[in-house]
């Protein structure tokens, strides 16, 4: 299947007060159109760095990041991001927070009634029509995250990027939103990349799981195909031997095979510049860069 999103031989190196820190080394991965892919690995392995590259929030030191064979240079409405922090504007209602994104993307070509219709459709999609006129301080954490998802989907992005969107929620709310996300993305045929620490979440939601080695100089260790039929039911899967096997494969990688290979080969950036990475910084240096994971 032809790649819709491609990360091609990417290195990411940050300048720090202790010298260069290599976060990613020779990372290559792809996502097909309509595919749900998760990235999993230990803290500091560069999962969010990969997502930020595709979001256009970060440029690779070397290598290319492509969407539909075009190099990604900066953020764009065709790539919507949902973070763990819902980032809602507290003075706006649920409708207002979603409408803000809709107006930014479609406001030039559509009338206000059409924009309002788009907004209401997105709110209905995540089951929040009853809370349309409430402000963030009047709704629960799970509902706030639904607003964030509605806001992202209302932009009709080509790719939905999710950075541990359910990580701060309690187990029952998280499970409910996972089921809702499966339903919505399945209905829309969305292309999704999600960063997660949760093994069960990755296996339940994904078509493929990208498993990252430990940093510094993290890279793709293995990619696991999740050949489970859709639609998926978590209660049925809990006793499915295939699900148990896939879950075991991810756990085995994380706890037995997560070492990264040495990297010393020169690589070439999209602009043709050659770069030969130096010795990665020590693990102690990574603490200063953890927010830029």
mmCIF file of C-alpha atoms in Angstrom:
data_model
loop_
_atom_site.group_PDB
_atom_site.id
_atom_site.type_symbol
_atom_site.label_atom_id
_atom_site.label_comp_id
_atom_site.label_asym_id
_atom_site.label_seq_id
_atom_site.Cartn_x
_atom_site.Cartn_y
_atom_site.Cartn_z
ATOM 1 C CA UNK A 1 0.000 0.000 0.000
ATOM 2 C CA UNK A 2 1.345 3.431 -0.967
ATOM 3 C CA UNK A 3 2.439 5.576 2.005
ATOM 4 C CA UNK A 4 0.143 8.512 2.756
ATOM 5 C CA UNK A 5 2.484 9.845 5.433
ATOM 6 C CA UNK A 6 6.191 8.994 5.322
ATOM 7 C CA UNK A 7 9.031 9.622 7.752
ATOM 8 C CA UNK A 8 12.147 8.942 5.721
ATOM 9 C CA UNK A 9 15.543 8.359 7.386
ATOM 10 C CA UNK A 10 15.063 11.129 9.916
ATOM 11 C CA UNK A 11 17.545 12.275 12.556
ATOM 12 C CA UNK A 12 16.635 14.872 15.174
ATOM 13 C CA UNK A 13 19.464 16.513 17.110
ATOM 14 C CA UNK A 14 18.955 19.235 19.696
ATOM 15 C CA UNK A 15 21.586 21.727 20.780
ATOM 16 C CA UNK A 16 21.915 21.778 24.562
ATOM 17 C CA UNK A 17 24.261 23.415 27.033
ATOM 18 C CA UNK A 18 26.017 20.045 27.282
ATOM 19 C CA UNK A 19 26.427 19.742 23.526
ATOM 20 C CA UNK A 20 24.394 17.981 20.811
ATOM 21 C CA UNK A 21 21.689 15.576 21.974
ATOM 22 C CA UNK A 22 20.466 13.068 19.397
ATOM 23 C CA UNK A 23 16.813 12.312 20.097
ATOM 24 C CA UNK A 24 16.093 10.283 16.938
ATOM 25 C CA UNK A 25 18.439 8.302 14.706
ATOM 26 C CA UNK A 26 17.568 7.091 11.210
ATOM 27 C CA UNK A 27 13.817 6.820 11.848
ATOM 28 C CA UNK A 28 11.731 5.567 8.945
ATOM 29 C CA UNK A 29 8.024 4.770 9.091
ATOM 30 C CA UNK A 30 4.901 5.195 7.004
ATOM 31 C CA UNK A 31 1.135 5.421 7.396
ATOM 32 C CA UNK A 32 -1.336 4.376 4.711
ATOM 33 C CA UNK A 33 -4.469 6.383 4.020
ATOM 34 C CA UNK A 34 -7.221 5.383 6.425
ATOM 35 C CA UNK A 35 -4.819 3.537 8.713
ATOM 36 C CA UNK A 36 -4.690 3.841 12.507
ATOM 37 C CA UNK A 37 -1.078 3.642 13.713
ATOM 38 C CA UNK A 38 0.172 3.892 17.289
ATOM 39 C CA UNK A 39 3.672 4.697 18.514
ATOM 40 C CA UNK A 40 4.695 3.112 21.796
ATOM 41 C CA UNK A 41 7.887 3.033 23.840
ATOM 42 C CA UNK A 42 9.411 4.001 27.135
ATOM 43 C CA UNK A 43 9.496 7.633 28.293
ATOM 44 C CA UNK A 44 12.139 9.627 26.437
ATOM 45 C CA UNK A 45 12.158 7.398 23.344
ATOM 46 C CA UNK A 46 11.062 10.169 20.957
ATOM 47 C CA UNK A 47 7.411 9.214 20.415
ATOM 48 C CA UNK A 48 6.165 12.790 20.672
ATOM 49 C CA UNK A 49 9.123 14.003 18.633
ATOM 50 C CA UNK A 50 7.945 11.844 15.717
ATOM 51 C CA UNK A 51 4.411 13.209 16.096
ATOM 52 C CA UNK A 52 5.713 16.797 16.232
ATOM 53 C CA UNK A 53 7.660 16.212 13.014
ATOM 54 C CA UNK A 54 4.475 15.165 11.206
ATOM 55 C CA UNK A 55 2.552 18.037 12.792
ATOM 56 C CA UNK A 56 5.149 20.444 11.418
ATOM 57 C CA UNK A 57 6.005 21.700 14.896
ATOM 58 C CA UNK A 58 9.592 20.490 14.522
ATOM 59 C CA UNK A 59 11.989 20.192 11.582
ATOM 60 C CA UNK A 60 14.198 17.120 11.134
ATOM 61 C CA UNK A 61 17.944 17.631 11.342
ATOM 62 C CA UNK A 62 18.296 15.254 8.403
ATOM 63 C CA UNK A 63 15.840 13.257 6.356
ATOM 64 C CA UNK A 64 12.326 14.048 5.105
ATOM 65 C CA UNK A 65 8.763 13.986 6.412
ATOM 66 C CA UNK A 66 6.128 13.755 3.674
ATOM 67 C CA UNK A 67 2.351 13.953 3.353
ATOM 68 C CA UNK A 68 1.014 12.817 -0.025
ATOM 69 C CA UNK A 69 4.568 12.992 -1.422
ATOM 70 C CA UNK A 70 4.972 16.645 -0.370
ATOM 71 C CA UNK A 71 7.473 17.673 2.237
ATOM 72 C CA UNK A 72 5.953 18.954 5.477
ATOM 73 C CA UNK A 73 7.194 22.430 6.315
ATOM 74 C CA UNK A 74 5.369 23.867 9.301
ATOM 75 C CA UNK A 75 1.887 23.312 10.766
ATOM 76 C CA UNK A 76 -1.213 23.189 8.567
ATOM 77 C CA UNK A 77 -4.967 22.547 8.925
ATOM 78 C CA UNK A 78 -4.616 19.269 7.036
ATOM 79 C CA UNK A 79 -2.903 17.897 10.176
ATOM 80 C CA UNK A 80 -4.952 18.327 13.353
ATOM 81 C CA UNK A 81 -3.422 17.589 16.765
ATOM 82 C CA UNK A 82 -5.133 16.435 19.961
ATOM 83 C CA UNK A 83 -2.902 16.735 23.032
ATOM 84 C CA UNK A 84 -3.269 15.201 26.505
ATOM 85 C CA UNK A 85 -4.086 18.711 27.705
ATOM 86 C CA UNK A 86 -7.361 19.655 26.010
ATOM 87 C CA UNK A 87 -6.233 23.325 25.640
ATOM 88 C CA UNK A 88 -9.750 24.772 25.572
ATOM 89 C CA UNK A 89 -10.306 28.503 25.900
ATOM 90 C CA UNK A 90 -12.092 28.899 29.252
ATOM 91 C CA UNK A 91 -14.191 31.925 28.241
ATOM 92 C CA UNK A 92 -15.721 30.126 25.245
ATOM 93 C CA UNK A 93 -18.477 27.526 25.293
ATOM 94 C CA UNK A 94 -18.145 24.040 23.820
ATOM 95 C CA UNK A 95 -19.659 25.436 20.628
ATOM 96 C CA UNK A 96 -17.331 28.458 20.671
ATOM 97 C CA UNK A 97 -14.179 26.369 21.084
ATOM 98 C CA UNK A 98 -15.055 24.152 18.135
ATOM 99 C CA UNK A 99 -16.370 27.048 16.018
ATOM 100 C CA UNK A 100 -13.058 28.880 16.411
ATOM 101 C CA UNK A 101 -11.218 26.097 14.557
ATOM 102 C CA UNK A 102 -13.960 25.723 11.950
ATOM 103 C CA UNK A 103 -13.927 29.455 11.200
ATOM 104 C CA UNK A 104 -10.147 29.482 10.832
ATOM 105 C CA UNK A 105 -10.188 26.674 8.262
ATOM 106 C CA UNK A 106 -13.426 27.303 6.338
ATOM 107 C CA UNK A 107 -14.314 30.934 7.154
ATOM 108 C CA UNK A 108 -13.037 32.409 3.900
ATOM 109 C CA UNK A 109 -15.304 30.332 1.666
ATOM 110 C CA UNK A 110 -18.381 29.563 3.787
ATOM 111 C CA UNK A 111 -21.204 31.534 5.385
ATOM 112 C CA UNK A 112 -21.679 31.783 9.144
ATOM 113 C CA UNK A 113 -24.726 29.450 9.088
ATOM 114 C CA UNK A 114 -22.660 26.852 7.222
ATOM 115 C CA UNK A 115 -19.830 27.193 9.744
ATOM 116 C CA UNK A 116 -22.292 26.798 12.623
ATOM 117 C CA UNK A 117 -23.723 23.668 10.975
ATOM 118 C CA UNK A 118 -20.228 22.165 10.673
ATOM 119 C CA UNK A 119 -19.597 22.963 14.317
ATOM 120 C CA UNK A 120 -22.826 21.405 15.558
ATOM 121 C CA UNK A 121 -22.211 18.298 13.435
ATOM 122 C CA UNK A 122 -18.784 17.798 15.031
ATOM 123 C CA UNK A 123 -20.191 18.315 18.539
ATOM 124 C CA UNK A 124 -22.972 15.808 17.825
ATOM 125 C CA UNK A 125 -20.391 13.316 16.519
ATOM 126 C CA UNK A 126 -18.711 13.143 19.943
ATOM 127 C CA UNK A 127 -22.022 13.061 21.826
ATOM 128 C CA UNK A 128 -21.894 16.539 23.368
ATOM 129 C CA UNK A 129 -24.938 18.259 21.876
ATOM 130 C CA UNK A 130 -26.459 18.496 25.360
ATOM 131 C CA UNK A 131 -23.370 20.429 26.559
ATOM 132 C CA UNK A 132 -23.148 22.727 23.527
ATOM 133 C CA UNK A 133 -23.503 25.937 25.540
ATOM 134 C CA UNK A 134 -21.460 24.969 28.592
ATOM 135 C CA UNK A 135 -18.003 26.370 29.360
ATOM 136 C CA UNK A 136 -14.979 24.170 30.136
ATOM 137 C CA UNK A 137 -15.292 24.639 33.902
ATOM 138 C CA UNK A 138 -18.825 23.231 33.711
ATOM 139 C CA UNK A 139 -17.926 19.884 32.121
ATOM 140 C CA UNK A 140 -15.858 16.846 33.134
ATOM 141 C CA UNK A 141 -12.320 15.983 32.033
ATOM 142 C CA UNK A 142 -13.594 13.332 29.638
ATOM 143 C CA UNK A 143 -16.027 15.790 28.081
ATOM 144 C CA UNK A 144 -13.259 18.366 27.666
ATOM 145 C CA UNK A 145 -11.204 15.811 25.770
ATOM 146 C CA UNK A 146 -14.212 15.073 23.562
ATOM 147 C CA UNK A 147 -14.380 18.775 22.732
ATOM 148 C CA UNK A 148 -10.709 18.629 21.723
ATOM 149 C CA UNK A 149 -11.437 15.667 19.444
ATOM 150 C CA UNK A 150 -14.503 17.408 17.981
ATOM 151 C CA UNK A 151 -12.445 20.529 17.318
ATOM 152 C CA UNK A 152 -9.803 18.497 15.495
ATOM 153 C CA UNK A 153 -12.277 16.463 13.423
ATOM 154 C CA UNK A 154 -14.311 19.566 12.521
ATOM 155 C CA UNK A 155 -11.292 20.787 10.561
ATOM 156 C CA UNK A 156 -11.625 17.710 8.305
ATOM 157 C CA UNK A 157 -7.888 17.010 8.514
ATOM 158 C CA UNK A 158 -6.130 14.569 6.245
ATOM 159 C CA UNK A 159 -4.296 13.218 9.297
ATOM 160 C CA UNK A 160 -5.395 13.192 12.934
ATOM 161 C CA UNK A 161 -2.441 13.295 15.345
ATOM 162 C CA UNK A 162 -3.048 12.339 18.980
ATOM 163 C CA UNK A 163 -0.443 12.692 21.724
ATOM 164 C CA UNK A 164 -1.565 10.504 24.642
ATOM 165 C CA UNK A 165 -5.066 11.992 24.444
ATOM 166 C CA UNK A 166 -6.513 9.820 27.234
ATOM 167 C CA UNK A 167 -3.484 9.613 29.506
ATOM 168 C CA UNK A 168 -4.866 11.949 32.188
ATOM 169 C CA UNK A 169 -8.307 10.308 32.417
ATOM 170 C CA UNK A 170 -9.585 7.637 34.802
ATOM 171 C CA UNK A 171 -9.787 4.063 33.509
ATOM 172 C CA UNK A 172 -13.540 3.959 32.848
ATOM 173 C CA UNK A 173 -13.626 7.313 31.052
ATOM 174 C CA UNK A 174 -10.562 6.334 29.040
ATOM 175 C CA UNK A 175 -12.168 3.063 27.947
ATOM 176 C CA UNK A 176 -15.367 4.841 26.901
ATOM 177 C CA UNK A 177 -13.465 7.423 24.834
ATOM 178 C CA UNK A 178 -11.351 4.708 23.209
ATOM 179 C CA UNK A 179 -14.553 3.013 22.074
ATOM 180 C CA UNK A 180 -15.932 6.342 20.826
ATOM 181 C CA UNK A 181 -12.689 7.058 18.948
ATOM 182 C CA UNK A 182 -12.856 3.641 17.249
ATOM 183 C CA UNK A 183 -16.424 4.316 16.160
ATOM 184 C CA UNK A 184 -15.799 7.850 14.879
ATOM 185 C CA UNK A 185 -12.548 7.165 13.017
ATOM 186 C CA UNK A 186 -14.052 3.980 11.578
ATOM 187 C CA UNK A 187 -17.102 5.860 10.297
ATOM 188 C CA UNK A 188 -14.968 8.658 8.811
ATOM 189 C CA UNK A 189 -12.149 6.475 7.481
ATOM 190 C CA UNK A 190 -9.670 8.722 9.287
ATOM 191 C CA UNK A 191 -5.899 8.452 9.041
ATOM 192 C CA UNK A 192 -4.624 8.513 12.635
ATOM 193 C CA UNK A 193 -1.259 8.520 14.373
ATOM 194 C CA UNK A 194 -1.467 8.177 18.143
ATOM 195 C CA UNK A 195 1.278 8.297 20.767
ATOM 196 C CA UNK A 196 0.561 6.104 23.772
ATOM 197 C CA UNK A 197 2.130 4.407 26.787
ATOM 198 C CA UNK A 198 -0.799 2.020 27.087
ATOM 199 C CA UNK A 199 -0.205 -1.434 25.575
ATOM 200 C CA UNK A 200 -3.891 -2.445 25.652
ATOM 201 C CA UNK A 201 -4.908 0.860 24.053
ATOM 202 C CA UNK A 202 -2.382 0.390 21.259
ATOM 203 C CA UNK A 203 -3.530 -3.158 20.442
ATOM 204 C CA UNK A 204 -7.235 -2.319 20.712
ATOM 205 C CA UNK A 205 -7.163 0.736 18.436
ATOM 206 C CA UNK A 206 -4.376 0.142 15.936
ATOM 207 C CA UNK A 207 -3.845 -1.423 12.550
ATOM 208 C CA UNK A 208 -0.095 -1.283 13.202
ATOM 209 C CA UNK A 209 2.066 -0.454 16.228
ATOM 210 C CA UNK A 210 5.448 1.260 15.837
ATOM 211 C CA UNK A 211 7.657 0.251 18.761
ATOM 212 C CA UNK A 212 10.517 2.639 19.545
ATOM 213 C CA UNK A 213 13.852 1.753 21.104
ATOM 214 C CA UNK A 214 15.130 3.647 24.108
ATOM 215 C CA UNK A 215 16.794 7.027 23.696
ATOM 216 C CA UNK A 216 19.074 8.772 23.215
ATOM 217 C CA UNK A 217 19.371 8.117 19.467
ATOM 218 C CA UNK A 218 16.052 6.259 19.525
ATOM 219 C CA UNK A 219 14.853 4.557 16.372
ATOM 220 C CA UNK A 220 12.124 2.200 15.184
ATOM 221 C CA UNK A 221 12.721 -1.169 16.792
ATOM 222 C CA UNK A 222 9.860 -3.201 15.372
ATOM 223 C CA UNK A 223 6.514 -2.635 13.652
ATOM 224 C CA UNK A 224 3.706 -4.976 14.644
ATOM 225 C CA UNK A 225 0.739 -5.692 12.364
ATOM 226 C CA UNK A 226 -2.482 -5.905 14.378
ATOM 227 C CA UNK A 227 -4.565 -8.286 12.289
ATOM 228 C CA UNK A 228 -7.733 -8.187 14.345
ATOM 229 C CA UNK A 229 -11.084 -7.802 12.573
ATOM 230 C CA UNK A 230 -13.087 -4.590 12.877
ATOM 231 C CA UNK A 231 -15.320 -3.478 14.469
ATOM 232 C CA UNK A 232 -13.615 -4.484 17.706
ATOM 233 C CA UNK A 233 -15.238 -5.220 21.044
ATOM 234 C CA UNK A 234 -12.931 -4.957 24.053
ATOM 235 C CA UNK A 235 -14.862 -7.579 26.062
ATOM 236 C CA UNK A 236 -14.652 -10.132 23.253
ATOM 237 C CA UNK A 237 -10.993 -9.353 22.584
ATOM 238 C CA UNK A 238 -10.054 -9.831 26.237
ATOM 239 C CA UNK A 239 -10.457 -13.590 25.714
ATOM 240 C CA UNK A 240 -9.234 -13.689 22.105
ATOM 241 C CA UNK A 241 -5.972 -15.636 21.755
ATOM 242 C CA UNK A 242 -4.813 -13.341 18.930
ATOM 243 C CA UNK A 243 -5.249 -10.261 21.100
ATOM 244 C CA UNK A 244 -3.409 -11.885 23.996
ATOM 245 C CA UNK A 245 -0.563 -12.845 21.651
ATOM 246 C CA UNK A 246 -0.257 -9.330 20.198
ATOM 247 C CA UNK A 247 -0.313 -7.783 23.664
ATOM 248 C CA UNK A 248 2.447 -10.184 24.670
ATOM 249 C CA UNK A 249 4.549 -9.229 21.651
ATOM 250 C CA UNK A 250 4.427 -5.546 22.593
ATOM 251 C CA UNK A 251 5.267 -6.273 26.230
ATOM 252 C CA UNK A 252 8.115 -8.545 25.161
ATOM 253 C CA UNK A 253 9.598 -5.786 23.036
ATOM 254 C CA UNK A 254 9.258 -3.143 25.724
ATOM 255 C CA UNK A 255 10.796 -5.225 28.476
ATOM 256 C CA UNK A 256 13.219 -7.514 26.648
ATOM 257 C CA UNK A 257 14.238 -5.998 23.306
ATOM 258 C CA UNK A 258 14.167 -2.230 23.663
ATOM 259 C CA UNK A 259 17.907 -1.525 23.243
ATOM 260 C CA UNK A 260 18.828 0.786 20.345
ATOM 261 C CA UNK A 261 21.535 0.027 17.763
ATOM 262 C CA UNK A 262 24.679 2.122 17.503
ATOM 263 C CA UNK A 263 24.351 4.778 14.833
ATOM 264 C CA UNK A 264 27.355 6.138 12.985
ATOM 265 C CA UNK A 265 26.410 6.195 9.296
ATOM 266 C CA UNK A 266 26.338 9.567 7.527
ATOM 267 C CA UNK A 267 22.876 10.577 6.283
ATOM 268 C CA UNK A 268 21.601 13.101 3.784
ATOM 269 C CA UNK A 269 18.965 15.758 4.427
ATOM 270 C CA UNK A 270 16.199 16.641 1.960
ATOM 271 C CA UNK A 271 18.211 19.656 0.816
ATOM 272 C CA UNK A 272 21.214 17.437 0.044
ATOM 273 C CA UNK A 273 23.284 18.455 3.073
ATOM 274 C CA UNK A 274 25.308 15.565 4.440
ATOM 275 C CA UNK A 275 25.419 15.102 8.188
ATOM 276 C CA UNK A 276 27.430 12.612 10.198
ATOM 277 C CA UNK A 277 26.077 12.463 13.756
ATOM 278 C CA UNK A 278 28.506 12.692 16.617
ATOM 279 C CA UNK A 279 28.481 10.680 19.777
ATOM 280 C CA UNK A 280 25.033 10.914 21.416
ATOM 281 C CA UNK A 281 24.800 12.704 24.726
ATOM 282 C CA UNK A 282 24.731 10.646 27.888
ATOM 283 C CA UNK A 283 21.390 9.437 29.271
ATOM 284 C CA UNK A 284 21.749 11.992 32.080
ATOM 285 C CA UNK A 285 21.557 14.781 29.504
ATOM 286 C CA UNK A 286 18.119 13.628 28.375
ATOM 287 C CA UNK A 287 16.420 15.000 31.470
ATOM 288 C CA UNK A 288 16.756 18.561 30.178
ATOM 289 C CA UNK A 289 15.035 17.555 26.933
ATOM 290 C CA UNK A 290 12.253 15.368 28.269
ATOM 291 C CA UNK A 291 9.553 17.954 27.418
ATOM 292 C CA UNK A 292 10.671 17.754 23.786
ATOM 293 C CA UNK A 293 10.201 13.982 23.729
#
